């Protein structure tokens, strides 16, 4: 099944990859050892394969997969990149292209790939070292698929990032996410559990409070239940603990801290806080820090339990947890099992990304001001639609789960659906969502296996996930309709905060479950710490995906929030000690118990350091105020304002001073660790923001049309301005009073000014729209290396292709029109121009011929040159041919210079080639080129030096839709001559015009130029009479030399919008279109080439006519 | 209830009405399917297009679009000697996406004709008009209404274009 909406994107994306791949393959031929090229090709193949698998294109995926394997073998040095292999790869690339063409046409892969797959496999299997990569290449192992796929998709999005790192990162993100989402869920279920099972504890508080409060309160609650201690006491400790460890998340924690205080009201310090939270914060904090010391002492005793836990985590989480859970109330039993394993496995992996991103966040804050990546509305709409559909599908299944017997089987369609969802969200770049799906999938997977083994298993989580998705969904939907409104982002953040609350809660639960026998209240410290760490990856994870995930507003804002907080507290701190603390702490908690003891002072030291450095620069940066304000609204809690935060900093500092000195070396060590990781991260964030958007070209065309109309209107305004001046003159002459005349003059002046400013704006607008349509000619030139390569092979010639000026920009329409002509010219150059290596050697040239494609601007034109250093065009051959064809007499031909002679090669059927081959020689090519170029109002020039070089120069106007033109009048008819064709305009005396063979001619700088009266050509009346002494003549350049057109009046130059005429009016009429000039009048645009041809033909006919007439009259006599 | 409704539908089907815009050239009444008619304008400023087929009167600027205008009288080779004064009606027709103006003597009214009343064109010439341009004829108030086939009219002119172009290339009036 192929998803049509995605197919289009795939075709585009694959096209780009194929282009790059082709270029790389071509260069690989000359440089087979180049690792970079191999990597490029590999990456492109990989991208195509990944995308193809995603879209469901089996053949493309298969072919690219095998090709990729072969390339991998080359890359690892097992195979040499021989010419054969490159050729096969090239063919594979072509085949993929064919397949994509199939897809464009019929949405199916029609062309077979088996032969190439076989060939590639053959190459892979034969050769000096046959490796174990082979078996895996034959067919993509299904088991690896998922893993591979993720891997590849990520590299698809990360683009340049090394794959290994990408995979690693995804792993981290994944685990983080899994942790996040499962916490959420577990949080909910446990909340229920606490409600029912631990009624003896003062629970209501935890429910009254907000999400952030849950963060602190809930983790402690279960422990309280088990450990039989005073809940309030431990809560207080928890919060202060968190606070001291986590200045990064100060506001967040502070919030919970305060909320805690104000709600519980049972702690000694809390009364102070709630009475005057702003004033007495300092003392509260101090108290918190005092408690801290005590807690640390007791933490040590609980360490063995932690160590055990860490080990268990590594080894067999599920079973251990099951055991631990057995001790819990029965309600826990079923829900917690599937949920707990994910978060725990996630933990060890969290540290790495977490650390390195933190400093970046604070230092790279300005980044947020950059424009956000464009958001494909259409695709998004499809995505949302799909999400909706699939969710309802899953919902159905989930509903039915409750009643079906065979639960495991009925889950299967769910897996399929979620997989599809995951692919699409991955495609869209919503990694958070993707990861959510991943976790979900693994969860279902486990549930399924559990069910098969008749294990006790609840499928409650299905509902939870659905609920979660439904919560996310409206936000996404809202985002799609109106981007970036505050309400949405705020609610998004809110949601995230809630997630964290759950997350923290669950984390706490997990920790608590393990050492149930250990009934020291201090035990709680660790669990509470954990959540804060687990939470930390959020920003880093976001930083990771930030570049790609532009529309995930909640992440965005959260990142901004955390980084701002970060900087508010750690501003001016070069290192980021806090993170090291977490790192060390986490590591310690995993490895050995003594380490925890070591961390304890270290933590304090780093905090101290942080604050010491804050002191010299106490002022917080601007954004902090803003973000803090946001946090306030978001959390819906009584959060302190910026002022409070600064107080808080002071408090932290004070608190620290009470603490013991720390171990410096440890900090340094952590420092090192951090710097080692940092550069790795840098790469991801450095990723260039993509600023381009894709727009339907029709839209641009219609915009262009409207701008054209505007230009026309402007022209009529100018005309009006002129009329007003005349009017003013008339009024003056009619004897209007000076006073009234003054008014008129003032008005005329203001009117003129207004028009000038209108003109300026519309000019800019026109230019702007025109640049939108402009594309670098590289788009065109990049198509030719392959052509040259193939032609060089068939002709057994050595050719080097030089491309210059590929960044020259040109109207997209023109680029398309130029493609074929340039192909013809290249074929000519290679077929006729360039000699074989032997011939070249004989004539003393280097064996390798050079073919140059060059583009450059020349005033309002773009010039494209195709130049070869081959044998050139022999004027004698042309003369002979022209004579043989009876085109001209030998005398005439002798008089012609080479430029004039070269024009003959553009005549149909005129070929100087001795033999016709597959490439060229039929004499059609240059004729086609000429036709095409003239269609573009362009001109073509052939310049050749015999034995040295041939240059074909195409001169093309920059754009087609609007052209500068000369307006002329013949009687009441207005005509427009494209300025591109106008050589000069003359006022000619009658005496300067003579008649030669019934054709009027004039001599201009030694040249004889035929003059045609437009009135005659068009059979229209003219103002000119036989008595007229002066004529206006427009000298134009045509393909066949200069021609003069006689008109009644020259009206001036104007920008005109070309509008097409009905075909039966345009063909062979001498007009290339029409335009609307001032006053809504229509002026026909003269096609000078066609018109001069018509004129010449009519002259010839007339001539023959007269001859026959005179013959007839002779006969009569 | 349902029966009457169904029968009404059947009745409507049977007497399927075609709405036509009626117009006159000389004494003849012609009709064109109303769905083809984009608009009817009067006194447009027609710009002559040199070297165009004889029946092409020129082009007009219809709100920014340049539309060819064909003199239907010339196109149909109807007698052209009695040029009446009020020949300034232009029917703007959309003929398979090609918007074209046709000059007629005057536009009369919208005529409703039952489809089964339209008869195929007779073999003989009707009002000096070749039957190839006629879709059908029908009698209205003792007069013959000629239902024109504009697709055909525009198609043939393409063929004609070529021949007339080659004829006209040679300007005799030098």
mmCIF file with all atom_site columns, N, CA and C in Angstrom, chain A residues 718-751:
data_model
loop_
_atom_site.group_PDB
_atom_site.id
_atom_site.type_symbol
_atom_site.label_atom_id
_atom_site.label_alt_id
_atom_site.label_comp_id
_atom_site.label_asym_id
_atom_site.label_entity_id
_atom_site.label_seq_id
_atom_site.pdbx_PDB_ins_code
_atom_site.Cartn_x
_atom_site.Cartn_y
_atom_site.Cartn_z
_atom_site.occupancy
_atom_site.B_iso_or_equiv
_atom_site.pdbx_formal_charge
_atom_site.auth_seq_id
_atom_site.auth_comp_id
_atom_site.auth_asym_id
_atom_site.auth_atom_id
_atom_site.pdbx_PDB_model_num
ATOM 1   N N  . UNK A 1 718 ? 0.846  57.038 -15.263 1.00 0.00 ? 718 UNK A N  1
ATOM 2   C CA . UNK A 1 718 ? 1.842  57.932 -15.841 1.00 0.00 ? 718 UNK A CA 1
ATOM 3   C C  . UNK A 1 718 ? 1.218  58.745 -16.969 1.00 0.00 ? 718 UNK A C  1
ATOM 4   N N  . UNK A 1 719 ? 0.421  58.032 -17.703 1.00 0.00 ? 719 UNK A N  1
ATOM 5   C CA . UNK A 1 719 ? -0.245 58.693 -18.817 1.00 0.00 ? 719 UNK A CA 1
ATOM 6   C C  . UNK A 1 719 ? -1.148 59.807 -18.299 1.00 0.00 ? 719 UNK A C  1
ATOM 7   N N  . UNK A 1 720 ? -1.866 59.491 -17.226 1.00 0.00 ? 720 UNK A N  1
ATOM 8   C CA . UNK A 1 720 ? -2.749 60.486 -16.627 1.00 0.00 ? 720 UNK A CA 1
ATOM 9   C C  . UNK A 1 720 ? -1.968 61.699 -16.167 1.00 0.00 ? 720 UNK A C  1
ATOM 10  N N  . UNK A 1 721 ? -0.824 61.423 -15.592 1.00 0.00 ? 721 UNK A N  1
ATOM 11  C CA . UNK A 1 721 ? 0.010  62.519 -15.115 1.00 0.00 ? 721 UNK A CA 1
ATOM 12  C C  . UNK A 1 721 ? 0.374  63.429 -16.273 1.00 0.00 ? 721 UNK A C  1
ATOM 13  N N  . UNK A 1 722 ? 0.689  62.785 -17.379 1.00 0.00 ? 722 UNK A N  1
ATOM 14  C CA . UNK A 1 722 ? 1.003  63.566 -18.576 1.00 0.00 ? 722 UNK A CA 1
ATOM 15  C C  . UNK A 1 722 ? -0.186 64.407 -19.009 1.00 0.00 ? 722 UNK A C  1
ATOM 16  N N  . UNK A 1 723 ? -1.350 63.811 -18.921 1.00 0.00 ? 723 UNK A N  1
ATOM 17  C CA . UNK A 1 723 ? -2.553 64.522 -19.331 1.00 0.00 ? 723 UNK A CA 1
ATOM 18  C C  . UNK A 1 723 ? -2.816 65.722 -18.426 1.00 0.00 ? 723 UNK A C  1
ATOM 19  N N  . UNK A 1 724 ? -2.526 65.540 -17.176 1.00 0.00 ? 724 UNK A N  1
ATOM 20  C CA . UNK A 1 724 ? -2.760 66.645 -16.243 1.00 0.00 ? 724 UNK A CA 1
ATOM 21  C C  . UNK A 1 724 ? -1.847 67.816 -16.570 1.00 0.00 ? 724 UNK A C  1
ATOM 22  N N  . UNK A 1 725 ? -0.630 67.478 -16.936 1.00 0.00 ? 725 UNK A N  1
ATOM 23  C CA . UNK A 1 725 ? 0.298  68.547 -17.315 1.00 0.00 ? 725 UNK A CA 1
ATOM 24  C C  . UNK A 1 725 ? -0.232 69.291 -18.543 1.00 0.00 ? 725 UNK A C  1
ATOM 25  N N  . UNK A 1 726 ? -0.738 68.538 -19.481 1.00 0.00 ? 726 UNK A N  1
ATOM 26  C CA . UNK A 1 726 ? -1.315 69.169 -20.671 1.00 0.00 ? 726 UNK A CA 1
ATOM 27  C C  . UNK A 1 726 ? -2.511 70.036 -20.299 1.00 0.00 ? 726 UNK A C  1
ATOM 28  N N  . UNK A 1 727 ? -3.311 69.476 -19.418 1.00 0.00 ? 727 UNK A N  1
ATOM 29  C CA . UNK A 1 727 ? -4.486 70.202 -18.962 1.00 0.00 ? 727 UNK A CA 1
ATOM 30  C C  . UNK A 1 727 ? -4.095 71.517 -18.311 1.00 0.00 ? 727 UNK A C  1
ATOM 31  N N  . UNK A 1 728 ? -3.088 71.420 -17.529 1.00 0.00 ? 728 UNK A N  1
ATOM 32  C CA . UNK A 1 728 ? -2.572 72.599 -16.842 1.00 0.00 ? 728 UNK A CA 1
ATOM 33  C C  . UNK A 1 728 ? -2.164 73.657 -17.864 1.00 0.00 ? 728 UNK A C  1
ATOM 34  N N  . UNK A 1 729 ? -1.497 73.159 -18.888 1.00 0.00 ? 729 UNK A N  1
ATOM 35  C CA . UNK A 1 729 ? -1.053 74.051 -19.959 1.00 0.00 ? 729 UNK A CA 1
ATOM 36  C C  . UNK A 1 729 ? -2.260 74.710 -20.639 1.00 0.00 ? 729 UNK A C  1
ATOM 37  N N  . UNK A 1 730 ? -3.245 73.872 -20.919 1.00 0.00 ? 730 UNK A N  1
ATOM 38  C CA . UNK A 1 730 ? -4.451 74.376 -21.588 1.00 0.00 ? 730 UNK A CA 1
ATOM 39  C C  . UNK A 1 730 ? -5.141 75.436 -20.747 1.00 0.00 ? 730 UNK A C  1
ATOM 40  N N  . UNK A 1 731 ? -5.225 75.145 -19.463 1.00 0.00 ? 731 UNK A N  1
ATOM 41  C CA . UNK A 1 731 ? -5.896 76.074 -18.569 1.00 0.00 ? 731 UNK A CA 1
ATOM 42  C C  . UNK A 1 731 ? -5.168 77.414 -18.534 1.00 0.00 ? 731 UNK A C  1
ATOM 43  N N  . UNK A 1 732 ? -3.878 77.295 -18.570 1.00 0.00 ? 732 UNK A N  1
ATOM 44  C CA . UNK A 1 732 ? -3.057 78.507 -18.535 1.00 0.00 ? 732 UNK A CA 1
ATOM 45  C C  . UNK A 1 732 ? -3.336 79.342 -19.779 1.00 0.00 ? 732 UNK A C  1
ATOM 46  N N  . UNK A 1 733 ? -3.383 78.642 -20.874 1.00 0.00 ? 733 UNK A N  1
ATOM 47  C CA . UNK A 1 733 ? -3.604 79.346 -22.135 1.00 0.00 ? 733 UNK A CA 1
ATOM 48  C C  . UNK A 1 733 ? -5.006 79.932 -22.216 1.00 0.00 ? 733 UNK A C  1
ATOM 49  N N  . UNK A 1 734 ? -5.926 79.234 -21.599 1.00 0.00 ? 734 UNK A N  1
ATOM 50  C CA . UNK A 1 734 ? -7.303 79.731 -21.658 1.00 0.00 ? 734 UNK A CA 1
ATOM 51  C C  . UNK A 1 734 ? -7.523 80.906 -20.707 1.00 0.00 ? 734 UNK A C  1
ATOM 52  N N  . UNK A 1 735 ? -6.460 81.286 -20.061 1.00 0.00 ? 735 UNK A N  1
ATOM 53  C CA . UNK A 1 735 ? -6.525 82.494 -19.248 1.00 0.00 ? 735 UNK A CA 1
ATOM 54  C C  . UNK A 1 735 ? -7.128 82.294 -17.884 1.00 0.00 ? 735 UNK A C  1
ATOM 55  N N  . UNK A 1 736 ? -6.804 81.198 -17.271 1.00 0.00 ? 736 UNK A N  1
ATOM 56  C CA . UNK A 1 736 ? -7.304 80.938 -15.926 1.00 0.00 ? 736 UNK A CA 1
ATOM 57  C C  . UNK A 1 736 ? -6.557 81.844 -14.936 1.00 0.00 ? 736 UNK A C  1
ATOM 58  N N  . UNK A 1 737 ? -7.256 82.253 -13.920 1.00 0.00 ? 737 UNK A N  1
ATOM 59  C CA . UNK A 1 737 ? -6.635 83.145 -12.949 1.00 0.00 ? 737 UNK A CA 1
ATOM 60  C C  . UNK A 1 737 ? -5.460 82.455 -12.269 1.00 0.00 ? 737 UNK A C  1
ATOM 61  N N  . UNK A 1 738 ? -4.484 83.249 -11.942 1.00 0.00 ? 738 UNK A N  1
ATOM 62  C CA . UNK A 1 738 ? -3.239 82.716 -11.375 1.00 0.00 ? 738 UNK A CA 1
ATOM 63  C C  . UNK A 1 738 ? -3.507 81.938 -10.102 1.00 0.00 ? 738 UNK A C  1
ATOM 64  N N  . UNK A 1 739 ? -4.470 82.420 -9.339  1.00 0.00 ? 739 UNK A N  1
ATOM 65  C CA . UNK A 1 739 ? -4.771 81.783 -8.064  1.00 0.00 ? 739 UNK A CA 1
ATOM 66  C C  . UNK A 1 739 ? -5.284 80.356 -8.287  1.00 0.00 ? 739 UNK A C  1
ATOM 67  N N  . UNK A 1 740 ? -6.195 80.233 -9.247  1.00 0.00 ? 740 UNK A N  1
ATOM 68  C CA . UNK A 1 740 ? -6.744 78.921 -9.527  1.00 0.00 ? 740 UNK A CA 1
ATOM 69  C C  . UNK A 1 740 ? -5.709 78.021 -10.208 1.00 0.00 ? 740 UNK A C  1
ATOM 70  N N  . UNK A 1 741 ? -4.931 78.679 -11.023 1.00 0.00 ? 741 UNK A N  1
ATOM 71  C CA . UNK A 1 741 ? -3.894 77.926 -11.726 1.00 0.00 ? 741 UNK A CA 1
ATOM 72  C C  . UNK A 1 741 ? -2.905 77.323 -10.733 1.00 0.00 ? 741 UNK A C  1
ATOM 73  N N  . UNK A 1 742 ? -2.677 78.053 -9.714  1.00 0.00 ? 742 UNK A N  1
ATOM 74  C CA . UNK A 1 742 ? -1.734 77.596 -8.705  1.00 0.00 ? 742 UNK A CA 1
ATOM 75  C C  . UNK A 1 742 ? -2.224 76.300 -8.069  1.00 0.00 ? 742 UNK A C  1
ATOM 76  N N  . UNK A 1 743 ? -3.525 76.278 -7.818  1.00 0.00 ? 743 UNK A N  1
ATOM 77  C CA . UNK A 1 743 ? -4.115 75.068 -7.240  1.00 0.00 ? 743 UNK A CA 1
ATOM 78  C C  . UNK A 1 743 ? -3.913 73.874 -8.157  1.00 0.00 ? 743 UNK A C  1
ATOM 79  N N  . UNK A 1 744 ? -4.182 74.140 -9.420  1.00 0.00 ? 744 UNK A N  1
ATOM 80  C CA . UNK A 1 744 ? -4.032 73.059 -10.401 1.00 0.00 ? 744 UNK A CA 1
ATOM 81  C C  . UNK A 1 744 ? -2.587 72.577 -10.441 1.00 0.00 ? 744 UNK A C  1
ATOM 82  N N  . UNK A 1 745 ? -1.692 73.544 -10.415 1.00 0.00 ? 745 UNK A N  1
ATOM 83  C CA . UNK A 1 745 ? -0.282 73.179 -10.489 1.00 0.00 ? 745 UNK A CA 1
ATOM 84  C C  . UNK A 1 745 ? 0.129  72.366 -9.263  1.00 0.00 ? 745 UNK A C  1
ATOM 85  N N  . UNK A 1 746 ? -0.367 72.832 -8.123  1.00 0.00 ? 746 UNK A N  1
ATOM 86  C CA . UNK A 1 746 ? -0.040 72.103 -6.892  1.00 0.00 ? 746 UNK A CA 1
ATOM 87  C C  . UNK A 1 746 ? -0.559 70.671 -6.953  1.00 0.00 ? 746 UNK A C  1
ATOM 88  N N  . UNK A 1 747 ? -1.763 70.557 -7.476  1.00 0.00 ? 747 UNK A N  1
ATOM 89  C CA . UNK A 1 747 ? -2.328 69.223 -7.587  1.00 0.00 ? 747 UNK A CA 1
ATOM 90  C C  . UNK A 1 747 ? -1.509 68.365 -8.546  1.00 0.00 ? 747 UNK A C  1
ATOM 91  N N  . UNK A 1 748 ? -1.173 68.952 -9.672  1.00 0.00 ? 748 UNK A N  1
ATOM 92  C CA . UNK A 1 748 ? -0.389 68.205 -10.661 1.00 0.00 ? 748 UNK A CA 1
ATOM 93  C C  . UNK A 1 748 ? 0.916  67.741 -10.052 1.00 0.00 ? 748 UNK A C  1
ATOM 94  N N  . UNK A 1 749 ? 1.498  68.595 -9.262  1.00 0.00 ? 749 UNK A N  1
ATOM 95  C CA . UNK A 1 749 ? 2.771  68.244 -8.648  1.00 0.00 ? 749 UNK A CA 1
ATOM 96  C C  . UNK A 1 749 ? 2.601  67.072 -7.675  1.00 0.00 ? 749 UNK A C  1
ATOM 97  N N  . UNK A 1 750 ? 1.572  67.209 -6.830  1.00 0.00 ? 750 UNK A N  1
ATOM 98  C CA . UNK A 1 750 ? 1.353  66.141 -5.846  1.00 0.00 ? 750 UNK A CA 1
ATOM 99  C C  . UNK A 1 750 ? 1.013  64.825 -6.534  1.00 0.00 ? 750 UNK A C  1
ATOM 100 N N  . UNK A 1 751 ? 0.233  64.951 -7.559  1.00 0.00 ? 751 UNK A N  1
ATOM 101 C CA . UNK A 1 751 ? -0.134 63.764 -8.320  1.00 0.00 ? 751 UNK A CA 1
ATOM 102 C C  . UNK A 1 751 ? 1.118  63.084 -8.877  1.00 0.00 ? 751 UNK A C  1
#
